[in-house]
Coordinates of C-alpha atoms in Angstrom, one line a residue:
M68 CA 0.0 0.0 0.0
S69 CA 2.9 2.3 0.6
Q70 CA 4.5 4.7 -1.8
P71 CA 7.9 6.3 -1.0
D72 CA 6.6 9.8 -0.6
F73 CA 3.2 8.9 0.8
P74 CA 3.5 5.7 3.0
K75 CA 0.5 3.8 4.1
Q76 CA 0.5 5.2 7.6
F77 CA -1.0 8.4 6.1
L78 CA -3.9 6.6 4.3
S79 CA -7.4 6.9 5.7
V80 CA -8.5 3.6 4.2
F81 CA -9.3 1.9 7.5
N82 CA -11.8 3.4 10.0
N83 CA -11.6 6.7 8.1
T84 CA -8.6 7.6 10.1
P85 CA -4.9 7.6 9.0
L86 CA -3.1 4.7 10.5
I87 CA -0.5 7.0 12.1
I88 CA -3.2 8.7 14.1
Q89 CA -4.7 5.4 15.1
T90 CA -1.3 4.4 16.4
M91 CA -0.8 7.6 18.3
N92 CA -4.3 7.3 19.9
R93 CA -3.5 3.7 20.9
V94 CA -0.3 4.5 22.8
K95 CA -1.5 7.8 24.4
S96 CA -3.5 5.9 26.9
Y97 CA -0.3 4.4 28.4
F98 CA 2.6 6.6 27.4
K99 CA 2.9 10.2 28.4
K100 CA 3.9 12.7 25.8
N101 CA 7.5 12.8 27.0
E102 CA 7.6 9.0 26.7
R103 CA 6.6 8.9 23.1
V104 CA 9.2 9.2 20.3
L105 CA 8.6 9.2 16.5
I106 CA 11.5 8.0 14.3
I107 CA 11.0 9.8 11.0
P108 CA 13.0 9.9 7.7
E109 CA 14.0 13.5 6.8
E110 CA 11.8 13.6 3.8
L111 CA 8.7 12.7 5.7
K112 CA 9.1 15.2 8.5
K113 CA 6.7 17.9 7.2
L114 CA 4.0 15.3 6.2
T115 CA 4.2 13.6 9.6
Y116 CA 3.9 16.9 11.5
K117 CA 0.9 17.8 9.4
Y118 CA -0.9 14.7 10.6
I119 CA 0.1 14.4 14.3
G120 CA 1.4 17.8 15.2
K121 CA 4.6 18.3 17.2
E122 CA 5.8 15.3 19.0
Y123 CA 9.3 14.4 20.2
T124 CA 11.0 13.2 17.1
I125 CA 14.3 11.7 16.0
I126 CA 15.1 12.3 12.4
E127 CA 16.9 9.7 10.2
P128 CA 19.1 11.6 7.8
M129 CA 18.2 8.9 5.2
R130 CA 16.4 5.6 5.2
R131 CA 18.5 2.6 6.3
N132 CA 15.9 0.1 7.5
T133 CA 14.9 -0.7 11.1
A134 CA 18.3 -1.7 12.6
P135 CA 20.0 1.7 12.0
A136 CA 16.8 3.6 13.0
I137 CA 16.5 1.7 16.3
C138 CA 20.2 2.1 17.0
L139 CA 20.1 5.8 16.4
T140 CA 17.1 6.1 18.7
A141 CA 18.6 4.0 21.4
M142 CA 21.9 5.9 21.4
I143 CA 20.2 9.3 21.6
L144 CA 17.8 8.2 24.4
K145 CA 20.6 6.6 26.4
R146 CA 22.7 9.8 26.0
D147 CA 19.9 12.1 27.0
Y148 CA 18.0 10.0 29.6
G149 CA 20.0 6.9 30.5
D150 CA 18.8 3.3 30.4
G151 CA 15.2 2.2 30.2
V152 CA 12.8 0.0 28.3
L153 CA 12.2 0.9 24.6
H154 CA 9.1 -0.3 22.9
V155 CA 9.3 -0.2 19.1
M156 CA 6.3 -0.4 16.9
P157 CA 5.4 0.5 13.3
A158 CA 3.0 3.4 12.7
D159 CA 1.0 1.6 10.0
H160 CA -0.6 -1.5 11.6
L161 CA -4.2 -2.2 12.5
I162 CA -4.5 -3.4 16.2
N163 CA -7.5 -3.9 18.5
P164 CA -8.7 -3.9 21.1
Q165 CA -6.5 -1.2 22.6
K166 CA -6.8 -2.6 26.2
N167 CA -5.4 -6.0 25.2
F168 CA -2.5 -4.4 23.3
I169 CA -1.5 -2.3 26.4
E170 CA -1.7 -5.4 28.7
V171 CA 0.5 -7.3 26.3
L172 CA 3.0 -4.5 26.2
K173 CA 3.1 -4.4 30.0
C174 CA 4.0 -8.1 30.0
G175 CA 6.8 -7.5 27.4
Q176 CA 8.0 -4.6 29.5
E177 CA 8.6 -6.8 32.6
L178 CA 10.4 -9.4 30.4
A179 CA 12.6 -6.7 28.9
K180 CA 13.5 -5.4 32.3
K181 CA 15.0 -8.9 33.0
G182 CA 17.2 -8.7 29.9
H183 CA 15.1 -10.4 27.2
L184 CA 14.7 -9.0 23.7
V185 CA 11.0 -9.3 23.3
T186 CA 9.0 -9.7 20.1
Y187 CA 5.2 -10.1 20.0
G188 CA 3.7 -13.1 18.2
I189 CA 0.3 -13.3 16.7
T190 CA -1.6 -16.6 16.4
P191 CA -2.2 -17.2 12.6
N192 CA -5.7 -17.5 11.4
R193 CA -4.8 -18.3 7.8
P194 CA -1.7 -19.6 6.0
E195 CA -0.4 -16.1 5.1
T196 CA 2.7 -16.1 2.8
G197 CA 3.2 -12.4 3.1
Y198 CA 4.2 -12.3 6.8
G199 CA 7.2 -13.4 8.7
Y200 CA 6.9 -16.1 11.3
V201 CA 8.6 -16.7 14.6
K202 CA 9.0 -20.2 16.2
I203 CA 8.2 -20.5 19.9
G204 CA 10.1 -22.9 22.2
K205 CA 9.9 -23.5 26.0
G206 CA 7.6 -21.4 28.1
I207 CA 9.4 -18.9 30.2
G208 CA 6.6 -17.2 32.1
V209 CA 3.0 -16.0 32.4
H210 CA 1.9 -12.4 33.2
N211 CA -1.8 -11.7 33.7
K212 CA -2.6 -14.9 31.7
I213 CA -0.3 -13.7 28.9
K214 CA 2.3 -16.4 28.0
A215 CA 5.9 -15.9 27.0
F216 CA 8.2 -18.3 25.3
K217 CA 11.8 -18.7 24.3
G218 CA 12.2 -17.7 20.7
E219 CA 13.7 -20.3 18.3
G220 CA 14.1 -18.4 15.1
F221 CA 12.4 -16.5 12.3
T222 CA 11.1 -17.4 8.9
E223 CA 10.5 -14.7 6.3
K224 CA 7.5 -15.1 4.0
P225 CA 7.3 -18.9 3.6
S226 CA 5.7 -20.8 0.8
L227 CA 2.0 -21.7 1.1
I228 CA 2.9 -25.3 1.9
K229 CA 5.2 -24.3 4.7
A230 CA 2.7 -21.7 6.0
K231 CA 0.1 -24.5 6.3
K232 CA 2.5 -26.7 8.2
Y233 CA 3.4 -23.9 10.6
I234 CA -0.3 -23.4 11.5
K235 CA -0.8 -27.2 12.0
S236 CA 2.3 -27.4 14.2
K237 CA 1.0 -24.6 16.6
K238 CA 4.7 -23.7 17.2
Y239 CA 4.8 -20.7 14.9
L240 CA 3.3 -17.2 15.3
W241 CA 3.2 -14.3 13.0
N242 CA 6.0 -11.9 13.7
S243 CA 4.2 -8.6 14.4
G244 CA 7.4 -6.4 14.0
I245 CA 6.8 -4.9 17.5
F246 CA 9.6 -5.2 20.0
S247 CA 10.6 -4.3 23.5
F248 CA 14.0 -4.3 25.1
R249 CA 16.2 -2.4 27.5
I250 CA 18.3 0.2 25.7
K251 CA 21.6 -1.1 27.1
N252 CA 20.7 -4.6 26.0
I253 CA 19.8 -3.9 22.4
L254 CA 22.8 -1.7 22.0
A255 CA 25.1 -4.4 23.3
E256 CA 23.6 -7.0 20.9
M257 CA 24.0 -4.5 18.0
E258 CA 27.6 -3.9 18.9
N259 CA 28.1 -7.7 18.9
F260 CA 26.1 -8.7 15.8
I261 CA 26.1 -5.7 13.6
P262 CA 29.2 -3.6 14.6
E263 CA 29.1 -1.8 11.2
V264 CA 25.7 -0.4 12.1
Y265 CA 26.6 0.4 15.7
N266 CA 29.9 2.1 14.9
G267 CA 28.4 4.0 11.9
V268 CA 25.6 5.4 14.0
M269 CA 27.9 6.4 16.8
K270 CA 30.2 8.3 14.4
F271 CA 27.1 10.0 12.9
I272 CA 25.9 11.1 16.3
K273 CA 29.4 12.4 17.3
T274 CA 30.0 14.4 14.1
N275 CA 26.5 14.9 12.5
E276 CA 28.1 14.0 9.2
K277 CA 25.5 12.3 7.0
G278 CA 28.2 10.5 5.2
Y279 CA 28.7 8.1 8.1
F280 CA 25.0 7.2 8.1
Q281 CA 25.0 6.8 4.4
K282 CA 27.7 4.1 4.6
I283 CA 25.6 2.0 7.1
P284 CA 24.2 -1.1 5.5
D285 CA 20.5 -1.4 4.9
I286 CA 19.5 -4.1 7.4
S287 CA 16.4 -4.9 9.5
I288 CA 16.5 -5.4 13.3
D289 CA 15.0 -8.9 12.7
Y290 CA 17.8 -10.1 10.5
G291 CA 20.6 -8.1 12.1
V292 CA 19.9 -8.9 15.8
M293 CA 16.7 -10.8 16.7
E294 CA 17.5 -13.9 14.5
K295 CA 21.0 -14.2 16.1
S296 CA 20.4 -13.3 19.8
K297 CA 20.1 -15.9 22.5
K298 CA 18.0 -13.5 24.5
L299 CA 15.0 -13.6 22.1
C300 CA 11.6 -14.0 23.9
V301 CA 8.2 -14.2 22.2
V302 CA 5.0 -12.9 23.9
K303 CA 1.9 -14.7 22.6
S304 CA -0.4 -11.7 22.0
N305 CA -4.1 -11.7 22.4
F306 CA -4.9 -8.6 20.3
V307 CA -6.1 -8.7 16.7
W308 CA -3.3 -7.5 14.4
D309 CA -2.8 -6.8 10.7
D310 CA 0.1 -5.1 9.0
V311 CA -2.2 -4.3 6.0
G312 CA 0.8 -4.7 3.7
S313 CA -1.2 -5.2 0.5
W314 CA -4.3 -3.6 -1.0
L315 CA -5.9 -7.0 -0.7
A316 CA -6.2 -6.3 3.0
L317 CA -9.2 -4.2 2.2
E318 CA -11.0 -7.5 1.4
R319 CA -10.7 -8.5 5.1
Y320 CA -12.3 -5.3 6.4
S321 CA -14.5 -3.8 3.7
K322 CA -17.9 -4.9 2.5
K323 CA -18.1 -5.9 -1.2
D324 CA -20.9 -4.9 -3.5
K325 CA -23.0 -7.5 -5.4
N326 CA -20.2 -7.8 -8.1
G327 CA -17.5 -8.5 -5.6
N328 CA -16.0 -5.0 -5.7
I329 CA -14.6 -2.7 -3.0
L330 CA -15.1 1.0 -3.9
I331 CA -13.7 3.7 -1.6
G332 CA -13.9 7.4 -2.2
D333 CA -15.4 9.3 -5.1
V334 CA -15.6 6.1 -7.3
K335 CA -18.0 5.2 -10.1
G336 CA -17.8 2.0 -12.1
L337 CA -19.8 0.3 -14.9
E338 CA -19.5 -3.4 -15.7
I339 CA -16.7 -3.9 -13.1
N340 CA -16.1 -7.1 -11.2
D341 CA -13.9 -8.5 -8.5
S342 CA -11.9 -5.2 -8.3
I343 CA -10.6 -2.8 -5.7
M344 CA -10.9 1.0 -6.5
Y345 CA -9.7 3.7 -4.1
T346 CA -9.3 7.4 -4.4
S347 CA -8.3 10.0 -1.8
G348 CA -9.9 12.9 -3.6
V349 CA -9.8 12.9 -7.4
P350 CA -12.9 11.3 -8.9
L351 CA -12.1 7.8 -10.2
K352 CA -14.2 6.1 -13.0
A353 CA -13.7 2.7 -14.6
Y354 CA -15.6 0.8 -17.3
G355 CA -15.4 -2.9 -18.1
I356 CA -12.7 -4.2 -15.8
K357 CA -12.2 -7.3 -13.8
G358 CA -9.8 -8.4 -11.1
L359 CA -7.9 -5.1 -10.9
V360 CA -6.6 -2.8 -8.1
I361 CA -6.8 0.9 -9.0
V362 CA -5.5 3.5 -6.5
V363 CA -5.4 7.3 -6.9
S364 CA -3.6 9.1 -4.2
P365 CA -1.5 12.3 -3.8
G366 CA 1.5 10.3 -4.8
G367 CA 0.2 9.1 -8.1
V368 CA -1.9 6.4 -9.7
L369 CA -1.5 2.6 -9.3
I370 CA -3.0 -0.1 -11.5
C371 CA -2.3 -3.8 -11.2
K372 CA -3.9 -7.2 -11.3
K373 CA -5.1 -8.3 -7.9
E374 CA -2.8 -11.4 -7.9
K375 CA 0.2 -9.0 -8.3
A376 CA -0.8 -6.8 -5.3
P377 CA 1.3 -8.6 -2.7
D378 CA 4.4 -8.1 -4.8
L379 CA 4.1 -4.4 -5.4
K380 CA 7.3 -3.6 -3.4
K381 CA 9.2 -4.8 -6.5
L382 CA 7.6 -2.0 -8.5
L383 CA 8.1 0.7 -5.8
K384 CA 11.8 0.1 -5.1

């Protein structure tokens, strides 16, 4: 759903509210304003402020994936405030109910205090090939009926056959991409497993020279640290979660018309079937189409076959 200059957190496709605002509303009930931090790429700063106003922000000089972004945030927070538990979550997920989400975070916070690197697993309700999975091992504790397990590794976007096996085994959960850890612990693991990220970020902070950040490899926190760490812990979460990574996610939350279409915004169609049409303002009209996704947004126009929708990242690179 994302486009480089207008990522999906700014879309009002779900609940008529941008996902970034839904995320902020979700955490405001538990975290005070001085406890909330937004990590924003330089080019999205103005757009983000337009939607959520002024919040405490840390600006990435350029996009370098989640590991450098988290390293930058952890180093700055440690420098300015000392050690503490850092909860990391994307701004573009659907999560409910809020009460369950906060209770699960509290469980993760207690585990993080003890030195665990916590990820939050979601029980799969379908053999999804577009999500990552995390394998759970031995149970390591229960907090308010929420169970935690030792993590035994990640699998990124498995085949349909493997995804079905994972569900049947009941040993695999979806990897939500939400994490909790003590600042000192995640930095120590980064220095150990991805020193090129750790050292590059440290040089950038000391000098403010963007060149140091530019040289940092593009690497995710999952691949760089969580897959390698012996401190991985998985909290089995009891909230409903969806990363809405594809326009096909609309089929899980929107009612179809009699011809199997989902039409959102100022949309008009004639002889259209099994299609998704979305516009954020400009009138959108189509005639005689089937099985297409058509999106009109401030960032441009997208047209693709529905079966290609999960692979759109190839086009948007």
